[in-house]
Short mmCIF file of C-alpha atoms in Angstrom, two decimals:
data_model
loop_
_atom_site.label_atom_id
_atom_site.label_comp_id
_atom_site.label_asym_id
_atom_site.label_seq_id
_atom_site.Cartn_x
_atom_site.Cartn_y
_atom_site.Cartn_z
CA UNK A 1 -1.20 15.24 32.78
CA UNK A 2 -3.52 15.64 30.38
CA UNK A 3 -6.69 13.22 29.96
CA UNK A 4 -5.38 12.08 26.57
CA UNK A 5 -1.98 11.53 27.59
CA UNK A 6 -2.94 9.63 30.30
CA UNK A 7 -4.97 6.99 27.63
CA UNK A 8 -1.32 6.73 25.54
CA UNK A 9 -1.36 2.88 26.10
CA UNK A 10 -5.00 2.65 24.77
CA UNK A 11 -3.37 4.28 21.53
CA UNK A 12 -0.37 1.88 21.72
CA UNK A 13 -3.15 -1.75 22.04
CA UNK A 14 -5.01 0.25 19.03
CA UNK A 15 -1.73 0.47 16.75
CA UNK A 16 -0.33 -3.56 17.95
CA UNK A 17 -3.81 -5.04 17.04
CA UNK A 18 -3.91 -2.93 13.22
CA UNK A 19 -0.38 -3.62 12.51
CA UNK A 20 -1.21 -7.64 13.96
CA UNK A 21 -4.51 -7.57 11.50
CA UNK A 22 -2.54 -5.73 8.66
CA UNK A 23 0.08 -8.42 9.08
CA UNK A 24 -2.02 -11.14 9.55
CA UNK A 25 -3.98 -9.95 6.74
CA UNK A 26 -0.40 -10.47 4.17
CA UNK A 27 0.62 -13.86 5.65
CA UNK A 28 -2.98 -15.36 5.31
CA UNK A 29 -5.05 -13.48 3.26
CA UNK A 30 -7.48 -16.39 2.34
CA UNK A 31 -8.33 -16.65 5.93
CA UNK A 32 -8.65 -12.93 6.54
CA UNK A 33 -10.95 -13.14 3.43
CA UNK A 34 -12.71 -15.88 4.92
CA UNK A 35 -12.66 -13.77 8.74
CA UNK A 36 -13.94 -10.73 6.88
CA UNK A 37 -17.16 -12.52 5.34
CA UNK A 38 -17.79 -14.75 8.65
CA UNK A 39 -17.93 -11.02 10.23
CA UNK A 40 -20.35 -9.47 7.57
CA UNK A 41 -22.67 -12.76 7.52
CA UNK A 42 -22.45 -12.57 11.81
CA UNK A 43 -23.44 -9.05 11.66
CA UNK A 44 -26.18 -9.82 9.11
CA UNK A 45 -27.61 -12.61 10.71
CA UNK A 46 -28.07 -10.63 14.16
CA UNK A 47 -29.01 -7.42 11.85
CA UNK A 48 -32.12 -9.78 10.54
CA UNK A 49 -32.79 -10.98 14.22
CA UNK A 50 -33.44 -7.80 15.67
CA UNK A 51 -35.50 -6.67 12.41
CA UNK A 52 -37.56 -9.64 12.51
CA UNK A 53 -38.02 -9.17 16.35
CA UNK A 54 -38.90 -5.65 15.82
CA UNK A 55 -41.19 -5.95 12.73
CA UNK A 56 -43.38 -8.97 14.83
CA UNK A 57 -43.41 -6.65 18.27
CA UNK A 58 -44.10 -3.60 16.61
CA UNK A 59 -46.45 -4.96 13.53
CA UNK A 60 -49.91 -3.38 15.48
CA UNK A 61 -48.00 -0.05 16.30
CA UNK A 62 -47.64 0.51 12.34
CA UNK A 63 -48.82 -0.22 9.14
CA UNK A 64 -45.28 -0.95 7.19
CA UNK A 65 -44.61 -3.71 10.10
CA UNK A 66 -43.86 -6.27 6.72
CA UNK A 67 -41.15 -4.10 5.09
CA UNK A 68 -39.04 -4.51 8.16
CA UNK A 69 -40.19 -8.34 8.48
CA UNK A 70 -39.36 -8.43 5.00
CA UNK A 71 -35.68 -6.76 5.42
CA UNK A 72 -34.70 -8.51 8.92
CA UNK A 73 -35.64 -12.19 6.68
CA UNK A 74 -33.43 -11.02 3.74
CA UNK A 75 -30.68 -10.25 6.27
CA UNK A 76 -30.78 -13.34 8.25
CA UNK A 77 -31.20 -15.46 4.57
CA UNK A 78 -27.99 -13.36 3.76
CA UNK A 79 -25.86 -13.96 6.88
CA UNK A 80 -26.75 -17.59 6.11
CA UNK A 81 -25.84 -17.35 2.56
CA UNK A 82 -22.32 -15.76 3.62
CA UNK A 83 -21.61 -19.05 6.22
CA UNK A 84 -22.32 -21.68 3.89
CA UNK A 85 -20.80 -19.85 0.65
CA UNK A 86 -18.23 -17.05 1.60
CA UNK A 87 -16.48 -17.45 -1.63
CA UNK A 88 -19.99 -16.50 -3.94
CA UNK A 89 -20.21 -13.48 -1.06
CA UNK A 90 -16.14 -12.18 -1.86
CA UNK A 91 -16.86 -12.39 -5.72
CA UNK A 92 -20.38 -10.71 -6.00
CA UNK A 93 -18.54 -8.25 -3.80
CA UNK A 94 -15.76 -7.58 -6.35
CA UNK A 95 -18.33 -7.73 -9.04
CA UNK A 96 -19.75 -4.50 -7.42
CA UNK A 97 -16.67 -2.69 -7.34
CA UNK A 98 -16.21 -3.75 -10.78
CA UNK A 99 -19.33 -2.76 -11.71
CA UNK A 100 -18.85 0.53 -10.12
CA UNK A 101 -15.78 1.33 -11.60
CA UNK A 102 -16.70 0.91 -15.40
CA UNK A 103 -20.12 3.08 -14.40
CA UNK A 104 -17.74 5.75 -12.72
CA UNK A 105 -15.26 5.94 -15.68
CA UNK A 106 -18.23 5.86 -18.06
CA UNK A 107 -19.72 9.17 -16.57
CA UNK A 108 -15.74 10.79 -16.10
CA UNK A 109 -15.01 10.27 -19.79
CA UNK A 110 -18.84 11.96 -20.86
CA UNK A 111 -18.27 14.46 -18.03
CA UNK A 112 -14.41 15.36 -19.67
CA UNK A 113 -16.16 15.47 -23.05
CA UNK A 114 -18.49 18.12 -21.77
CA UNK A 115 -16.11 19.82 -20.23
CA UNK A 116 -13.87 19.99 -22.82
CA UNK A 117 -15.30 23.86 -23.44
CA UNK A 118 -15.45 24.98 -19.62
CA UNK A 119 -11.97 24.06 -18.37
CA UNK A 120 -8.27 23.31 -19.79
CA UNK A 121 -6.65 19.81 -19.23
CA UNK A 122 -10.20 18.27 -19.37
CA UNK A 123 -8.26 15.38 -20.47
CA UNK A 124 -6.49 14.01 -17.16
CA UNK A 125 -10.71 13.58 -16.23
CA UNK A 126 -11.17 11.39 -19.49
CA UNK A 127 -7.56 9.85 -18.27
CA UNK A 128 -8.99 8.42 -15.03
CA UNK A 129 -12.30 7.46 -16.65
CA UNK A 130 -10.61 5.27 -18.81
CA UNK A 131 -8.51 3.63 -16.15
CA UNK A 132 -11.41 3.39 -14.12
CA UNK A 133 -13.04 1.50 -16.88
CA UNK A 134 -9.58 -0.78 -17.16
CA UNK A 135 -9.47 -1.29 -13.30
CA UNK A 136 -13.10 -2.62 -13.65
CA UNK A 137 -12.85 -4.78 -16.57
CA UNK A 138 -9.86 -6.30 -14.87
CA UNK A 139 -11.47 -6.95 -11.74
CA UNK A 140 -14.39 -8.79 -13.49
CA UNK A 141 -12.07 -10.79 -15.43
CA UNK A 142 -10.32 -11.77 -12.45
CA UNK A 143 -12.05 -11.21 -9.20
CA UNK A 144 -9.97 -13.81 -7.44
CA UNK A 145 -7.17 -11.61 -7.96
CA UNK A 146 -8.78 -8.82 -7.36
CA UNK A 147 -10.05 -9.76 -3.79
CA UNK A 148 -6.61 -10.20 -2.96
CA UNK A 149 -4.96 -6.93 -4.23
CA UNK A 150 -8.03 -5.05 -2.03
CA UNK A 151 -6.86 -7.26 0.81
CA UNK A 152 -3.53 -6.24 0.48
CA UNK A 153 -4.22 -2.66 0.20
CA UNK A 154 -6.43 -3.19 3.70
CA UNK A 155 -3.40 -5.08 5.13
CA UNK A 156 -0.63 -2.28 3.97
CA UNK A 157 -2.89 0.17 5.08
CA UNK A 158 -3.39 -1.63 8.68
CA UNK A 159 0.07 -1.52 9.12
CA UNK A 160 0.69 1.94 8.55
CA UNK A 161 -2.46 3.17 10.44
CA UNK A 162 -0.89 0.92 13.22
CA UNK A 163 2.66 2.42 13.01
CA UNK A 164 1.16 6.06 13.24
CA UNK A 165 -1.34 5.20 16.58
CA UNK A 166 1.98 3.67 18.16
CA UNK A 167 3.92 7.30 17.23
CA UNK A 168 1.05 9.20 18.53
CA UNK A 169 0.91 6.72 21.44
CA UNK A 170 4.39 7.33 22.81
CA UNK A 171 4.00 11.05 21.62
CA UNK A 172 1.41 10.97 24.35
CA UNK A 173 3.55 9.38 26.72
CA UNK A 174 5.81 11.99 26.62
CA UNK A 175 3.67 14.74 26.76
CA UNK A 176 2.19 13.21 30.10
CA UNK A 177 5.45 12.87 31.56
CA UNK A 178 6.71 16.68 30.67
CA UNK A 179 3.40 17.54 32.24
CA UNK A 180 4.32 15.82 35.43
CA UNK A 181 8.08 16.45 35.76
CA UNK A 182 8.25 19.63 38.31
CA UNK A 183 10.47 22.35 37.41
CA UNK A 184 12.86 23.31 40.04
CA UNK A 185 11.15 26.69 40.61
CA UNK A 186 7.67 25.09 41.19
CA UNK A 187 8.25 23.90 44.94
CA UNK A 188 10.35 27.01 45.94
CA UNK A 189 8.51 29.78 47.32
CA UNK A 190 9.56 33.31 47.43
CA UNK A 191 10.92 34.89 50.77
#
């Protein structure tokens, strides 16, 4: 048996919990919002701690000690922020992505127009820049909404990531127990 195919069940726990959290994620997404910016703020917080601890310990060993003072405070003031408002945290989060997308369709459609000399079908490039630009402007118009769809999309794709690790789980199930079934010729030897 392999060492891989002996793990199988590790594979199996992996795919239960992603298609529990994908799930989970469907059936209660404002709480799975909610889970998801408890986690960031938890990891920020702790982030800040150890940057603050490291900036104060470290702050005769070299001369930029206040840059990471200054960065472990922001993070802990941020991990804050996300406890007491998660909701501000979800939509400055979707403004981003918003933000990003108009910026990214913005440089397709000028990149299409340049391009329009170089290559052929230039236009399916100044296609996605404009729905891009849509997909942005719709997500800044309503970022509610559009923390859910992205939450959905994490939760569909949970549950499929989930279904494959179980498939790959049992596929390495089998292959352990092919690897440990004798064949009737093994244990004879030859006269």
């Amino acid at each position: 048996m392999t060492g891989v195919s002996r793990m199988w069940w590790m594979f199996a726990i992996r795919g239960v919990a992603a298609i529990l959290f994908g799930l989970a994620a469907l059936i209660w997404p404002i709480t799975a919002i909610l889970v998801l910016v408890n986690l960031f703020g938890a990891y920020m917080l702790v982030d800040g701690i150890f940057a603050v601890a490291a900036a104060l310990t470290g702050r005769s060993g070299h001369k930029a000690w206040w840059a990471t003072l200054i960065e472990g405070l922001v993070g802990i003031g941020l991990g804050i922020f996300s406890f007491i408002a998660p909701g501000v945290v979800v939509t400055s989060l979707i403004w981003v992505m918003a933000a990003w997308a108009i910026v990214t369709g913005i440089f397709e459609i000028i990149a299409a127009i340049r391009l329009r000399e170089t290559i052929t079908n230039e236009w399916m490039l100044g296609l996605g820049g404009v729905l891009s630009i849509i997909f942005g402007i719709l997500l800044a118009i309503q970022p509610g909404v559009g923390a859910l769809t992205i939450l959905w999309l994490i939760g569909g794709y949970a549950i499929v990531f989930g279904i494959m690790f179980i498939v790959l789980a049992f596929r390495l199930r089998g292959m352990g127990s092919s690897a440990q079934t004798p064949t009737p010729s093994a244990g004879m030897r030859s006269a």
